[in-house]
Coordinates of C-alpha atoms and ligand atoms in Angstrom, one line a residue:
X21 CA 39.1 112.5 206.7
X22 CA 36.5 109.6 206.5
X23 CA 34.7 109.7 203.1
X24 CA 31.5 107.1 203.4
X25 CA 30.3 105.0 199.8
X26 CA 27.4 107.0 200.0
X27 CA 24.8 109.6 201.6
X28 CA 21.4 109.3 200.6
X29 CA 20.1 112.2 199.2
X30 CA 18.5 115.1 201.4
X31 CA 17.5 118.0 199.9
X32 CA 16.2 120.5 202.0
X33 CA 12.3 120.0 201.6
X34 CA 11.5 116.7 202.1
X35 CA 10.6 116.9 205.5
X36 CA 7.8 119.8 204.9
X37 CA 6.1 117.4 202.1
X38 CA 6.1 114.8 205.0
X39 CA 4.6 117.0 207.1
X40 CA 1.9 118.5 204.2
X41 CA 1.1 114.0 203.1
X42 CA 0.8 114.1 207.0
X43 CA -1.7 117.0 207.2
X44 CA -3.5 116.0 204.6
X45 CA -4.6 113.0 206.5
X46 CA -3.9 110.5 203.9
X47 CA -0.5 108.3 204.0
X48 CA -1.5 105.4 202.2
X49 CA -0.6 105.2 198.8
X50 CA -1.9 106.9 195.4
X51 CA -2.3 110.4 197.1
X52 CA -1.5 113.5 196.2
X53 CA 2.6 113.1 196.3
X54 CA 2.3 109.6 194.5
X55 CA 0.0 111.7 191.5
X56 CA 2.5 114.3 191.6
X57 CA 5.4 111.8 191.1
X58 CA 3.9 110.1 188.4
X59 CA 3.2 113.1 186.4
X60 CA 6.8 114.7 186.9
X61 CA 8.2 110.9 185.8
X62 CA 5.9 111.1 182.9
X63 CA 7.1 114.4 182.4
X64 CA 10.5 113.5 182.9
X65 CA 10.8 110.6 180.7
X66 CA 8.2 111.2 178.1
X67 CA 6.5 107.9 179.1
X68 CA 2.4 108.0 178.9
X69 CA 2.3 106.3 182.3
X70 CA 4.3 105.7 185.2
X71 CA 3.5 104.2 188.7
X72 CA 5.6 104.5 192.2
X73 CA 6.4 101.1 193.2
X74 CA 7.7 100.0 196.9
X75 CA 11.2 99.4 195.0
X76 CA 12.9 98.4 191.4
X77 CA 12.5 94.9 192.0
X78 CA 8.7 95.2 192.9
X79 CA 8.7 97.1 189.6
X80 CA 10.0 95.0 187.5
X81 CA 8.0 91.8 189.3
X82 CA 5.1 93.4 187.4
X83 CA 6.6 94.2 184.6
X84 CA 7.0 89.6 185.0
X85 CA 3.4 89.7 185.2
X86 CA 2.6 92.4 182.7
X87 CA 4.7 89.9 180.1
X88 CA 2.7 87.0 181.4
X89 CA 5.7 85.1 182.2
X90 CA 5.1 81.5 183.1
X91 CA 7.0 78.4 183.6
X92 CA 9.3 77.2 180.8
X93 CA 9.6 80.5 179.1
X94 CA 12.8 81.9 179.0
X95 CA 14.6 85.4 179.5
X96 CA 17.7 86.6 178.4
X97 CA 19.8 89.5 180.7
X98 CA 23.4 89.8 181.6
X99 CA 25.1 88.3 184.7
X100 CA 26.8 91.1 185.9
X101 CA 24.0 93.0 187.7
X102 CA 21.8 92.9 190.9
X103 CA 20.4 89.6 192.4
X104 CA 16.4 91.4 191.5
X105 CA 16.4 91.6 187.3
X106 CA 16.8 87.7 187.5
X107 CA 14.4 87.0 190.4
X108 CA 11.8 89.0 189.4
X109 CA 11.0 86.6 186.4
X110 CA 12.8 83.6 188.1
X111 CA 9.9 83.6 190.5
X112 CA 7.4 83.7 188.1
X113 CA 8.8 80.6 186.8
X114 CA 11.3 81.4 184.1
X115 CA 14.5 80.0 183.1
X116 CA 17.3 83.1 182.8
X117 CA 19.6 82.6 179.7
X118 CA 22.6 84.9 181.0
X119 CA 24.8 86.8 177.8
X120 CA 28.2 87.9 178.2
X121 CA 28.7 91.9 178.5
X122 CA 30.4 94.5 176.4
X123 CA 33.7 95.4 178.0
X124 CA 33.8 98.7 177.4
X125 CA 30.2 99.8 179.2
X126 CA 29.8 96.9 181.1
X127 CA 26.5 96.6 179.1
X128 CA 24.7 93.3 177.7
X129 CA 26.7 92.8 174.7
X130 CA 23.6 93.2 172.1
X131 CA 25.9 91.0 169.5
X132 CA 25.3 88.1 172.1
X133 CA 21.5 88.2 172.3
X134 CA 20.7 86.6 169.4
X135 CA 22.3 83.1 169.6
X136 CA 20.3 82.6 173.2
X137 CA 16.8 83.3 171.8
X138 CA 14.9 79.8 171.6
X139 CA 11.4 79.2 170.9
X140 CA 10.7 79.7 174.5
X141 CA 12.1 83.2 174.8
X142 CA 9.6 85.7 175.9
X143 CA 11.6 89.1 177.1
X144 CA 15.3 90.5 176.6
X145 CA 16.1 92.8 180.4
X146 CA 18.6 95.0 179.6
X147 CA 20.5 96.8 182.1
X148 CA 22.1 99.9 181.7
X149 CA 24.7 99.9 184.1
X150 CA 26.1 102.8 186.1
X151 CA 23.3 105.2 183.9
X152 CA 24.4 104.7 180.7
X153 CA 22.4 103.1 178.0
X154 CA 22.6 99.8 176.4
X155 CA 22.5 99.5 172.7
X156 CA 18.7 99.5 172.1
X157 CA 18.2 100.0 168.5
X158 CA 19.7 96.7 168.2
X159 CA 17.8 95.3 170.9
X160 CA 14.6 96.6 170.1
X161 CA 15.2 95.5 166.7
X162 CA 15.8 91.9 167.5
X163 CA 13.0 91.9 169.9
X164 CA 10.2 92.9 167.1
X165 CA 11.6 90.2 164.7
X166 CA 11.4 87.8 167.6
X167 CA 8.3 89.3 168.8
X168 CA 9.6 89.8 172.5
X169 CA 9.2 91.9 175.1
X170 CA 11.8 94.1 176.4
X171 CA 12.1 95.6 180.4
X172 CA 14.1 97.9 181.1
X173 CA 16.2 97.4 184.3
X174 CA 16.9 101.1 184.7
X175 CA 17.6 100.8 187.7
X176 CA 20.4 103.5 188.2
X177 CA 19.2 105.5 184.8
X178 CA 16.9 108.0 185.5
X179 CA 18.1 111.0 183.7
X180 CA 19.6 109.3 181.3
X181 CA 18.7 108.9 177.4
X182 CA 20.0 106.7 174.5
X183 CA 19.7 108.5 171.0
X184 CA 17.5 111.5 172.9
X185 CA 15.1 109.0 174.3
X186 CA 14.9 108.6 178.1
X187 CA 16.1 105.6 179.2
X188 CA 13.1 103.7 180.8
X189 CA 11.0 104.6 178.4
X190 CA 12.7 103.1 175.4
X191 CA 11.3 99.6 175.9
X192 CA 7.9 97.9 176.6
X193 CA 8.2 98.4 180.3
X194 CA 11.3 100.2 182.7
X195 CA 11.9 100.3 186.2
X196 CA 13.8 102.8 188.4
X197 CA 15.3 102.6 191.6
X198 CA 14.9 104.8 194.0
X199 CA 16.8 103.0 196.9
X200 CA 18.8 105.4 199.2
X201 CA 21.8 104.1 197.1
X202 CA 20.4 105.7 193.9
X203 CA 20.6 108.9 192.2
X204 CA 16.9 110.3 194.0
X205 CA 15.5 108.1 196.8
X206 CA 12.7 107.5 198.8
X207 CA 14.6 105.9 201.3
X208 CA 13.3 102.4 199.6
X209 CA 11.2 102.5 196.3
X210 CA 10.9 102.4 192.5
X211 CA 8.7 103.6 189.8
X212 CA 7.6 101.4 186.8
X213 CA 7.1 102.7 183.1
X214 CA 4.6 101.5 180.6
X215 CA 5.0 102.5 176.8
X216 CA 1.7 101.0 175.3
X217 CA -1.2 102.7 177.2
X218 CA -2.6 99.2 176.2
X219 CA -0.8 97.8 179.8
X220 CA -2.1 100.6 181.8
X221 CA -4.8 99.0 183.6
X222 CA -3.9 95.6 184.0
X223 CA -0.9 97.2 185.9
X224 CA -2.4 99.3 188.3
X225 CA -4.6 96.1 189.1
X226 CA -1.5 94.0 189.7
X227 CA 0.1 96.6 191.9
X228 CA -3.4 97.1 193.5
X229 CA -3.3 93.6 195.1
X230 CA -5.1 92.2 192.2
X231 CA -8.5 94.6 192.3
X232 CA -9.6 97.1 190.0
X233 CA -9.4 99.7 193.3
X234 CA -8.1 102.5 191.1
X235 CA -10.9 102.5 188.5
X236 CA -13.5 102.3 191.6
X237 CA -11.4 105.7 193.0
X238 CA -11.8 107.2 189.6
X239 CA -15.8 106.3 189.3
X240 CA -15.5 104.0 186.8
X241 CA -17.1 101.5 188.0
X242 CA -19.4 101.0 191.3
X243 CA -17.6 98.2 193.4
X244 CA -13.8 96.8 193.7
X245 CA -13.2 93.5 193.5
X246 CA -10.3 90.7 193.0
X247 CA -9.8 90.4 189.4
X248 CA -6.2 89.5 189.0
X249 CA -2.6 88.1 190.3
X250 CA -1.2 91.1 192.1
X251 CA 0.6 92.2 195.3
X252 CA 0.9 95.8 196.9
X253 CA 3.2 97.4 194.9
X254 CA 2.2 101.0 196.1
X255 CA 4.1 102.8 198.3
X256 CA 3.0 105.0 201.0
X257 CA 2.3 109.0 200.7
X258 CA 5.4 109.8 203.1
X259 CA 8.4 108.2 200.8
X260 CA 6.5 109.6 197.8
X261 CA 6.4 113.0 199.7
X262 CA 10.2 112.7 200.4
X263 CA 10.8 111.4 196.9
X264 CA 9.0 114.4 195.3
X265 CA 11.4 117.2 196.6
X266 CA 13.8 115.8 194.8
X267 CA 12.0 115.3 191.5
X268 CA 10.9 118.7 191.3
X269 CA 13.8 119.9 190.2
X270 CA 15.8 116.7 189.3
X271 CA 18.9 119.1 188.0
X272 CA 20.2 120.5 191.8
X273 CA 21.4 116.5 192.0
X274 CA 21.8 115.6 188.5
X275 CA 24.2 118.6 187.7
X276 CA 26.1 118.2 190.9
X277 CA 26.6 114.6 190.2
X278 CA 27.8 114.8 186.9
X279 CA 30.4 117.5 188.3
X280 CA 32.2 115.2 190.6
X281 CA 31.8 112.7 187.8
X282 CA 33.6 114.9 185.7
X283 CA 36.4 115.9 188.5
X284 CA 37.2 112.3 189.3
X285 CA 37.4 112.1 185.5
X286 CA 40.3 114.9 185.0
X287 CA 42.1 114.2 187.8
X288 CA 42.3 110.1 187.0
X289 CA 43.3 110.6 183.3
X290 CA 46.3 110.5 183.8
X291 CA 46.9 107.1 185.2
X292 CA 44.8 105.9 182.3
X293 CA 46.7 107.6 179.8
X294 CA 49.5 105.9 181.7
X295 CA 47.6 102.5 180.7
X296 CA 47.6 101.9 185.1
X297 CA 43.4 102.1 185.2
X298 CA 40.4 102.2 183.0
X299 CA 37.5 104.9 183.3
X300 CA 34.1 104.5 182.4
X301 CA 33.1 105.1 178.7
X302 CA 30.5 106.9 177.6
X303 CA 29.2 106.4 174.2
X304 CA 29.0 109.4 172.3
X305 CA 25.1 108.8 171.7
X306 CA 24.4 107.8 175.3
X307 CA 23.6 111.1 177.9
X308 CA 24.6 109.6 181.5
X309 CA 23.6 110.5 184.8
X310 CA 26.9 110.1 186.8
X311 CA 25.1 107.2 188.9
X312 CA 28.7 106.0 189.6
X313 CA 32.2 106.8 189.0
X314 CA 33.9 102.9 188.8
X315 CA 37.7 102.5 187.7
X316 CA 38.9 99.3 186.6
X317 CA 42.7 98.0 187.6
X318 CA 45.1 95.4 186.2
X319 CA 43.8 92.4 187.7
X320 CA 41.5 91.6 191.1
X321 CA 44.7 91.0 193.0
X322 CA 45.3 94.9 192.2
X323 CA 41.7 95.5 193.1
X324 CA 41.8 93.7 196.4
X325 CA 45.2 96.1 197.3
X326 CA 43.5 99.3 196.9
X327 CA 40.4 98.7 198.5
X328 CA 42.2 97.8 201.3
X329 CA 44.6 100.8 201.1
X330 CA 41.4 103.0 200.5
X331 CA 39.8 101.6 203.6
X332 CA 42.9 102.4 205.8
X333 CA 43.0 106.0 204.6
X334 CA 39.4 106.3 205.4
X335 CA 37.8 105.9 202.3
X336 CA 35.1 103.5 201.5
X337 CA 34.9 102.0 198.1
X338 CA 33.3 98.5 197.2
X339 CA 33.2 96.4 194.0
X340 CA 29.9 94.2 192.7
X341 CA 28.4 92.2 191.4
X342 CA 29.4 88.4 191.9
X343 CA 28.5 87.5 188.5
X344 CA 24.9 85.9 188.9
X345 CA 25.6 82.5 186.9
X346 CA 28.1 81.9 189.3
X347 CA 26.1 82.3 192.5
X348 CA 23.9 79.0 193.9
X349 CA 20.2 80.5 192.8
X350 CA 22.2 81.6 189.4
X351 CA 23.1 78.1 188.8
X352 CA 19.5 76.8 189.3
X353 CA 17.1 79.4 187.7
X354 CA 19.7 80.1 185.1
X355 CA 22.5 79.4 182.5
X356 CA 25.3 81.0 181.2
X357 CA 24.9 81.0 177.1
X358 CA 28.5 81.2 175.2
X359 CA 31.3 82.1 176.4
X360 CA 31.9 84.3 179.7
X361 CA 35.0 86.4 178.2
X362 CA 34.5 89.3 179.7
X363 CA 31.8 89.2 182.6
X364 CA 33.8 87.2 185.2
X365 CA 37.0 88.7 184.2
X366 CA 35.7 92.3 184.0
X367 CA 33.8 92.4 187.0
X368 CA 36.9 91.0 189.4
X369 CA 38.7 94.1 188.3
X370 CA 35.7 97.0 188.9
X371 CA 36.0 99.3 191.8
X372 CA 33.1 102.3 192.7
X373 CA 34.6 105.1 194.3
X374 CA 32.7 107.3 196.8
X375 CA 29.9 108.9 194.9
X376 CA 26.9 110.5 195.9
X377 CA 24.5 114.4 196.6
X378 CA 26.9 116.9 198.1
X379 CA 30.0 114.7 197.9
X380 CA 33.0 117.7 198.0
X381 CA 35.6 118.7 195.9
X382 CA 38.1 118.0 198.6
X383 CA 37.0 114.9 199.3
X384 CA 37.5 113.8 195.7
X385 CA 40.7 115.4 195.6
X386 CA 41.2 113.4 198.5
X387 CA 40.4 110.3 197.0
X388 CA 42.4 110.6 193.7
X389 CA 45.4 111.8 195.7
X390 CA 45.6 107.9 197.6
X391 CA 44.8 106.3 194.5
X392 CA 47.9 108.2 192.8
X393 CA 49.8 107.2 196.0
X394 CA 49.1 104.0 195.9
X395 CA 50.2 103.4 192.2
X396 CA 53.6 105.1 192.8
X397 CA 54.4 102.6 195.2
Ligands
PLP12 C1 19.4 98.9 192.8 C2 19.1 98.0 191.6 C3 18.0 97.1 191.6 C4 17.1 97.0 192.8 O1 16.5 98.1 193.2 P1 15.5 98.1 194.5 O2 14.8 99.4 194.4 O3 16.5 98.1 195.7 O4 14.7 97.0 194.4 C5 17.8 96.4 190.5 N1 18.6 96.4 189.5 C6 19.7 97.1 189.5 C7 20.6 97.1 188.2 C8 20.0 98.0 190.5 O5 21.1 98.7 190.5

């Protein structure tokens, strides 16, 4: 048996959208798959607006913008997660003030946040690892007294909600993923939310290349022109076409998902019980979206073992992330604040296991059955 890290999503009608974007002789972005994606994400989330982006980091590049973030201000985000939340505001010129995680979710640790705000702090970027919420009535809190934005990097969290509320929608701005690793894909892409309507235009300018093109489209006004910083952020009709027959009913992947979640779950507890491994937590407030299954063991050396074991069995599993603040841009555009006790340390000992659309019970069976083997000998 060879079980791969992932398969991205296929559904069944994603080729017939293609064909329809196709047919209706418009593939450029904003057509009619791009408006029905952005209504179902509204829908979805509860968010008054959301735009398809050409991926999560293009998403949350505006969201830089959108915040106005220039040289010398300063962001604070955790260390353990993906190269794009700090180099979407790096490049815009800000400093990033890394803060340890929580060791239980893997989660900014929002007890942290406080002691790294300066006067030059303009946004908090929580990310809410493997789909399940950070702790953002605390964070939101501490971002109105300090008057700061907050992004969310919600990256792998789109069906997920903290407290009821969708995550993505529970900050100023939130960006999805919807990479061909992700829960729904588009092969490469991501979608951006906006809370205050406020926002609205200013970001369809920026992801319009800087022109008020969409309020020409929409008649309300009589010629486009550059008004703003901006890039093309829009994708084209055929990814939001393949994108869409997954949205439409976003529970065929969510549910199946969260029941190979669940079976990994039942089958590892016993070597946790056993104190051998740790399994994710979920918070009893948090509703996940089984973007990953990760175990944690003993110590990296551990880690390194069954990966390798894994691998010769046919089954690929990976770790991530090397910590940013200890990567070469990490250590230029940003600095570690307090005292890494659980990021470096934590992170060594992760492991994701095979998860993905349509993965079977046998091949988790599978799976479990070598890590099981592995720890008896
Ligand atoms: C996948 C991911 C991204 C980047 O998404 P892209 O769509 O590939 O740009 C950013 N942040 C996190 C936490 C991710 O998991």
């Amino acid at each position: 048996m060879k079980i791969p890290f992932n398969r991205p999503p296929f559904l069944g009608k994603e080729f017939e959208y293609m064909q329809e974007a196709v047919k209706n002789g418009r593939i450029c972005g904003d057509g009619n798959f791009n408006k029905k994606c952005h209504s179902t994400l509204q829908n979805l989330t509860g968010s008054p607006k959301a735009l398809l982006t050409t991926s999560c980091t293009h998403a949350l590049e505006m969201s830089a913008y959108l915040c106005d973030i220039s040289p010398g201000d300063e962001v604070i985000m955790p260390s353990f997660t993906f190269v794009s939340t700090a180099n979407a505001f790096a490049s815009r010129g800000a400093s990033i003030r890394f803060v340890d995680i929580r060791k239980d979710t893997m989660n900014i640790n929002e007890n942290l946040i406080e002691e790294a705000i300066t006067e030059k702090t303009k946004a908090i970027v929580p990310v809410h690892y493997a789909g399940v919420a950070c702790e953002m009535d605390k964070i939101l809190q501490i971002a109105k007294e300090h008057n700061l934005f907050v992004v969310e990097d919600a990256a792998q969290a789109l069906m997920s909600s903290y407290k009821g509320i969708s995550c993505g929608n529970l900050g100023d701005f939130g960006a999805f993923s919807f990479h061909e690793t992700k829960n729904y894909s588009m092969g490469e892409g991501g979608a951006l939310l906006i809370k205050n309507p406020m926002y609205a235009d200013r970001a369809e300018i920026i992801r319009e290349k800087g022109t008020n093109r969409c309020q020409f489209h929409r008649g309300e006004i009589d010629k486009y022109t550059w008004v703003d910083l901006g890039s093309s952020y829009l994708p084209s009709e055929l990814n939001a076409a393949y994108l869409y027959a997954q949205l439409e009913d976003p529970n065929v992947i969510l549910n199946n998902r969260l029941s190979s979640f669940n079976t990994y779950q039942t089958i590892l507890q016993p070597l946790a019980d056993s104190g051998i491994l740790e399994l994710p937590y979920i918070p009893e407030h948090c509703n996940h979206n089984a973007h990953m299954f990760y175990i944690k063991t003993p110590t990296k050396e551990i880690r390194d073992k069954l990966i390798k074991f894994l691998g010769e069995n046919g089954i690929l599993a990976v770790f991530h992330y090397v910590p940013l603040h200890s990567a070469p841009a990490g250590k230029h555009f940003g600095k570690f604040i307090g005292e890494d006790k659980f990021t470096t340390k934590e992170s060594d000992r992760l492991l994701r296991l095979p998860m993905f659309y349509g993965l079977t019970k046998e091949e988790i069976y599978f799976v479990c059955e070598k890590i099981h083997e592995f720890f008896k000998s």
